[in-house]
Amino acid sequence: GHVLNVKINEPNPYDLYNMAGNVWGWVEDWYSSEYYNNSNNSVDPVNDEATGFKVRRGGSWNYHLASLKSSARAEDEQFKGNDHFGFRIAKWNE
């Protein structure tokens, strides 16, 4: 019923914790429902054309099970905020 500490469970094979189901994570992309269909099979394309809606991924603690995966993708207003949207600060270790 609420957000949990990120390191409460074991990490995934990429050493990342709780990538789905804690909060929807804001990502860099602008949302377009057809963007990936028109990206010519690019690897990790980023939509930098402002559409008014940003992409969020990964589901949240208060959403249905179908959205609890890192590939879950939805759109919302750019400056919307609440207790189930967020972002991660990541540290790159070489």
Tab-separated table of N, CA and C in Angstrom:
chain	number	residue	atom	x	y	z
A	1	GLY	N	0.791	-1.213	0.000
A	1	GLY	CA	0.000	0.000	0.000
A	1	GLY	C	0.828	1.270	0.000
A	2	HIS	N	2.161	1.180	-0.252
A	2	HIS	CA	2.979	2.399	-0.287
A	2	HIS	C	4.328	2.080	-0.940
A	3	VAL	N	5.101	3.114	-1.216
A	3	VAL	CA	6.422	2.975	-1.811
A	3	VAL	C	7.351	2.294	-0.809
A	4	LEU	N	8.222	1.412	-1.308
A	4	LEU	CA	9.164	0.687	-0.449
A	4	LEU	C	10.600	1.108	-0.720
A	5	ASN	N	11.481	0.817	0.221
A	5	ASN	CA	12.905	1.032	0.041
A	5	ASN	C	13.358	0.270	-1.210
A	6	VAL	N	14.135	0.882	-2.049
A	6	VAL	CA	14.548	0.282	-3.315
A	6	VAL	C	15.283	-1.041	-3.118
A	7	LYS	N	16.113	-1.160	-2.115
A	7	LYS	CA	16.923	-2.362	-1.918
A	7	LYS	C	16.281	-3.386	-0.986
A	8	ILE	N	14.959	-3.441	-0.941
A	8	ILE	CA	14.294	-4.373	-0.045
A	8	ILE	C	14.383	-5.825	-0.532
A	9	ASN	N	14.533	-6.058	-1.818
A	9	ASN	CA	14.642	-7.395	-2.396
A	9	ASN	C	16.013	-7.588	-3.035
A	10	GLU	N	16.216	-8.744	-3.635
A	10	GLU	CA	17.468	-9.022	-4.343
A	10	GLU	C	17.499	-8.276	-5.676
A	11	PRO	N	18.681	-7.915	-6.177
A	11	PRO	CA	18.773	-7.242	-7.482
A	11	PRO	C	18.512	-8.217	-8.621
A	12	ASN	N	18.183	-7.674	-9.784
A	12	ASN	CA	18.010	-8.507	-10.973
A	12	ASN	C	19.395	-8.836	-11.557
A	13	PRO	N	19.472	-9.578	-12.663
A	13	PRO	CA	20.773	-9.946	-13.231
A	13	PRO	C	21.657	-8.760	-13.631
A	14	TYR	N	21.066	-7.570	-13.780
A	14	TYR	CA	21.832	-6.368	-14.124
A	14	TYR	C	22.216	-5.572	-12.880
A	15	ASP	N	21.991	-6.148	-11.699
A	15	ASP	CA	22.283	-5.531	-10.413
A	15	ASP	C	21.411	-4.304	-10.145
A	16	LEU	N	20.188	-4.327	-10.664
A	16	LEU	CA	19.222	-3.256	-10.439
A	16	LEU	C	18.132	-3.765	-9.500
A	17	TYR	N	17.638	-2.908	-8.651
A	17	TYR	CA	16.631	-3.279	-7.669
A	17	TYR	C	15.260	-2.733	-8.025
A	18	ASN	N	14.238	-3.550	-7.794
A	18	ASN	CA	12.828	-3.129	-7.879
A	18	ASN	C	12.522	-2.240	-9.078
A	19	MET	N	12.819	-2.741	-10.246
A	19	MET	CA	12.605	-1.947	-11.455
A	19	MET	C	11.142	-1.863	-11.861
A	20	ALA	N	10.293	-2.661	-11.265
A	20	ALA	CA	8.873	-2.598	-11.596
A	20	ALA	C	8.060	-2.672	-10.308
A	21	GLY	N	7.002	-1.891	-10.265
A	21	GLY	CA	6.051	-2.014	-9.189
A	21	GLY	C	6.209	-1.082	-8.011
A	22	ASN	N	7.293	-0.366	-7.896
A	22	ASN	CA	7.426	0.565	-6.783
A	22	ASN	C	6.759	1.889	-7.174
A	23	VAL	N	7.342	2.602	-8.099
A	23	VAL	CA	6.696	3.784	-8.680
A	23	VAL	C	6.893	3.741	-10.195
A	24	TRP	N	5.964	4.326	-10.925
A	24	TRP	CA	6.181	4.532	-12.348
A	24	TRP	C	7.413	5.416	-12.476
A	25	GLY	N	8.320	5.077	-13.364
A	25	GLY	CA	9.533	5.871	-13.531
A	25	GLY	C	9.463	6.757	-14.759
A	26	TRP	N	9.629	8.058	-14.563
A	26	TRP	CA	9.703	8.973	-15.696
A	26	TRP	C	10.967	8.672	-16.495
A	27	VAL	N	10.866	8.691	-17.805
A	27	VAL	CA	12.022	8.495	-18.667
A	27	VAL	C	12.157	9.680	-19.618
A	28	GLU	N	13.241	9.715	-20.361
A	28	GLU	CA	13.559	10.861	-21.213
A	28	GLU	C	12.571	11.072	-22.363
A	29	ASP	N	12.028	10.005	-22.892
A	29	ASP	CA	11.202	10.070	-24.106
A	29	ASP	C	9.938	10.906	-23.964
A	30	TRP	N	9.593	11.559	-25.064
A	30	TRP	CA	8.257	12.109	-25.231
A	30	TRP	C	7.394	10.978	-25.757
A	31	TYR	N	6.125	10.961	-25.384
A	31	TYR	CA	5.237	9.870	-25.764
A	31	TYR	C	4.628	10.081	-27.151
A	32	SER	N	4.642	9.029	-27.928
A	32	SER	CA	3.917	8.950	-29.194
A	32	SER	C	3.542	7.489	-29.368
A	33	SER	N	2.268	7.210	-29.543
A	33	SER	CA	1.824	5.815	-29.614
A	33	SER	C	2.439	5.062	-30.784
A	34	GLU	N	2.854	5.748	-31.828
A	34	GLU	CA	3.416	5.086	-33.013
A	34	GLU	C	4.934	5.223	-33.127
A	35	TYR	N	5.580	5.806	-32.141
A	35	TYR	CA	7.012	6.089	-32.255
A	35	TYR	C	7.853	4.841	-32.520
A	36	TYR	N	7.671	3.793	-31.743
A	36	TYR	CA	8.478	2.588	-31.932
A	36	TYR	C	8.166	1.904	-33.256
A	37	ASN	N	6.925	1.960	-33.703
A	37	ASN	CA	6.574	1.375	-35.003
A	37	ASN	C	7.268	2.087	-36.155
A	38	ASN	N	7.613	3.351	-35.957
A	38	ASN	CA	8.231	4.149	-37.017
A	38	ASN	C	9.718	4.416	-36.781
A	39	SER	N	10.379	3.636	-35.917
A	39	SER	CA	11.775	3.915	-35.573
A	39	SER	C	12.770	3.039	-36.326
A	40	ASN	N	12.330	2.348	-37.366
A	40	ASN	CA	13.202	1.540	-38.228
A	40	ASN	C	14.069	0.559	-37.450
A	41	ASN	N	13.475	-0.113	-36.462
A	41	ASN	CA	14.156	-1.127	-35.654
A	41	ASN	C	15.404	-0.605	-34.942
A	42	SER	N	15.431	0.664	-34.609
A	42	SER	CA	16.557	1.232	-33.857
A	42	SER	C	16.628	0.611	-32.470
A	43	VAL	N	17.826	0.547	-31.910
A	43	VAL	CA	18.003	0.048	-30.554
A	43	VAL	C	17.902	1.236	-29.592
A	44	ASP	N	16.999	1.140	-28.632
A	44	ASP	CA	16.777	2.188	-27.631
A	44	ASP	C	16.616	3.586	-28.235
A	45	PRO	N	15.697	3.753	-29.181
A	45	PRO	CA	15.498	5.095	-29.739
A	45	PRO	C	14.881	6.023	-28.699
A	46	VAL	N	15.194	7.304	-28.781
A	46	VAL	CA	14.656	8.304	-27.866
A	46	VAL	C	13.848	9.302	-28.686
A	47	ASN	N	12.591	9.446	-28.332
A	47	ASN	CA	11.740	10.412	-29.015
A	47	ASN	C	11.978	11.782	-28.395
A	48	ASP	N	12.638	12.672	-29.122
A	48	ASP	CA	12.921	14.004	-28.595
A	48	ASP	C	11.997	15.063	-29.182
A	49	GLU	N	10.936	14.622	-29.867
A	49	GLU	CA	9.953	15.553	-30.415
A	49	GLU	C	8.854	15.784	-29.380
A	50	ALA	N	8.777	17.005	-28.853
A	50	ALA	CA	7.823	17.322	-27.792
A	50	ALA	C	6.390	17.075	-28.251
A	51	THR	N	5.688	16.262	-27.491
A	51	THR	CA	4.298	15.924	-27.813
A	51	THR	C	3.334	16.415	-26.750
A	52	GLY	N	3.873	16.929	-25.635
A	52	GLY	CA	3.031	17.343	-24.523
A	52	GLY	C	2.879	16.268	-23.462
A	53	PHE	N	3.277	15.020	-23.785
A	53	PHE	CA	3.189	13.919	-22.835
A	53	PHE	C	4.528	13.205	-22.735
A	54	LYS	N	4.961	12.915	-21.509
A	54	LYS	CA	6.199	12.178	-21.285
A	54	LYS	C	5.880	10.703	-21.040
A	55	VAL	N	6.897	9.855	-21.211
A	55	VAL	CA	6.743	8.418	-21.001
A	55	VAL	C	7.070	8.075	-19.556
A	56	ARG	N	6.296	7.166	-19.005
A	56	ARG	CA	6.604	6.577	-17.707
A	56	ARG	C	6.585	5.070	-17.869
A	57	ARG	N	7.429	4.362	-17.116
A	57	ARG	CA	7.575	2.908	-17.252
A	57	ARG	C	7.560	2.209	-15.900
A	58	GLY	N	7.176	0.946	-15.920
A	58	GLY	CA	7.395	0.056	-14.788
A	58	GLY	C	6.259	-0.174	-13.823
A	59	GLY	N	5.130	0.453	-13.993
A	59	GLY	CA	4.035	0.229	-13.068
A	59	GLY	C	4.274	0.846	-11.707
A	60	SER	N	3.345	0.654	-10.814
A	60	SER	CA	3.411	1.257	-9.489
A	60	SER	C	2.731	0.350	-8.478
A	61	TRP	N	2.966	0.635	-7.219
A	61	TRP	CA	2.386	-0.157	-6.137
A	61	TRP	C	0.865	-0.111	-6.140
A	62	ASN	N	0.245	0.895	-6.738
A	62	ASN	CA	-1.213	0.983	-6.697
A	62	ASN	C	-1.869	0.764	-8.065
A	63	TYR	N	-1.160	0.097	-8.985
A	63	TYR	CA	-1.724	-0.215	-10.298
A	63	TYR	C	-1.929	-1.713	-10.418
A	64	HIS	N	-2.591	-2.128	-11.500
A	64	HIS	CA	-2.868	-3.545	-11.722
A	64	HIS	C	-1.618	-4.307	-12.151
A	65	LEU	N	-1.626	-5.629	-11.986
A	65	LEU	CA	-0.467	-6.480	-12.241
A	65	LEU	C	0.080	-6.388	-13.659
A	66	ALA	N	-0.763	-6.157	-14.646
A	66	ALA	CA	-0.309	-6.111	-16.042
A	66	ALA	C	0.729	-5.014	-16.276
A	67	SER	N	0.743	-3.992	-15.441
A	67	SER	CA	1.702	-2.891	-15.629
A	67	SER	C	2.988	-3.083	-14.836
A	68	LEU	N	3.110	-4.171	-14.085
A	68	LEU	CA	4.275	-4.356	-13.216
A	68	LEU	C	5.424	-5.038	-13.942
A	69	LYS	N	5.930	-4.380	-14.971
A	69	LYS	CA	7.097	-4.857	-15.716
A	69	LYS	C	7.791	-3.643	-16.317
A	70	SER	N	9.097	-3.713	-16.481
A	70	SER	CA	9.839	-2.546	-16.954
A	70	SER	C	9.467	-2.161	-18.380
A	71	SER	N	8.902	-3.093	-19.138
A	71	SER	CA	8.487	-2.764	-20.502
A	71	SER	C	7.124	-2.079	-20.545
A	72	ALA	N	6.410	-2.037	-19.418
A	72	ALA	CA	5.124	-1.339	-19.382
A	72	ALA	C	5.375	0.141	-19.643
A	73	ARG	N	4.616	0.703	-20.566
A	73	ARG	CA	4.853	2.070	-21.012
A	73	ARG	C	3.530	2.806	-21.044
A	74	ALA	N	3.502	3.997	-20.466
A	74	ALA	CA	2.294	4.814	-20.466
A	74	ALA	C	2.704	6.272	-20.624
A	75	GLU	N	1.723	7.127	-20.850
A	75	GLU	CA	2.017	8.551	-21.026
A	75	GLU	C	1.272	9.365	-19.992
A	76	ASP	N	1.828	10.528	-19.694
A	76	ASP	CA	1.148	11.456	-18.804
A	76	ASP	C	1.685	12.860	-19.035
A	77	GLU	N	0.977	13.829	-18.480
A	77	GLU	CA	1.383	15.216	-18.623
A	77	GLU	C	2.781	15.424	-18.051
A	78	GLN	N	3.540	16.281	-18.677
A	78	GLN	CA	4.956	16.467	-18.348
A	78	GLN	C	5.210	16.811	-16.885
A	79	PHE	N	4.405	17.627	-16.273
A	79	PHE	CA	4.695	18.083	-14.912
A	79	PHE	C	3.757	17.480	-13.868
A	80	LYS	N	3.128	16.379	-14.197
A	80	LYS	CA	2.226	15.727	-13.248
A	80	LYS	C	3.030	15.017	-12.164
A	81	GLY	N	2.571	15.066	-10.957
A	81	GLY	CA	3.258	14.385	-9.868
A	81	GLY	C	2.265	13.826	-8.868
A	82	ASN	N	2.650	12.753	-8.221
A	82	ASN	CA	1.849	12.142	-7.168
A	82	ASN	C	2.714	11.126	-6.434
A	83	ASP	N	2.117	10.307	-5.580
A	83	ASP	CA	2.900	9.374	-4.776
A	83	ASP	C	3.218	8.061	-5.480
A	84	HIS	N	2.900	7.936	-6.752
A	84	HIS	CA	3.252	6.715	-7.486
A	84	HIS	C	3.961	6.989	-8.811
A	85	PHE	N	4.468	8.199	-8.996
A	85	PHE	CA	5.347	8.546	-10.113
A	85	PHE	C	6.681	8.980	-9.501
A	86	GLY	N	7.779	8.687	-10.175
A	86	GLY	CA	9.064	9.099	-9.639
A	86	GLY	C	10.168	8.923	-10.656
A	87	PHE	N	11.391	8.931	-10.198
A	87	PHE	CA	12.538	8.693	-11.056
A	87	PHE	C	13.642	8.122	-10.196
A	88	ARG	N	14.645	7.561	-10.836
A	88	ARG	CA	15.777	6.982	-10.129
A	88	ARG	C	17.030	7.796	-10.359
A	89	ILE	N	17.812	7.905	-9.338
A	89	ILE	CA	19.149	8.451	-9.481
A	89	ILE	C	20.064	7.245	-9.565
A	90	ALA	N	20.789	7.130	-10.650
A	90	ALA	CA	21.613	5.939	-10.877
A	90	ALA	C	23.086	6.304	-10.830
A	91	LYS	N	23.867	5.389	-10.329
A	91	LYS	CA	25.313	5.551	-10.272
A	91	LYS	C	25.928	4.472	-11.155
A	92	TRP	N	26.764	4.856	-12.065
A	92	TRP	CA	27.401	3.911	-12.987
A	92	TRP	C	28.712	3.454	-12.394
A	93	ASN	N	28.868	2.139	-12.214
A	93	ASN	CA	30.124	1.567	-11.719
A	93	ASN	C	30.834	0.881	-12.861
A	94	GLU	N	32.076	1.211	-13.085
A	94	GLU	CA	32.834	0.562	-14.149
A	94	GLU	C	33.705	-0.529	-13.601
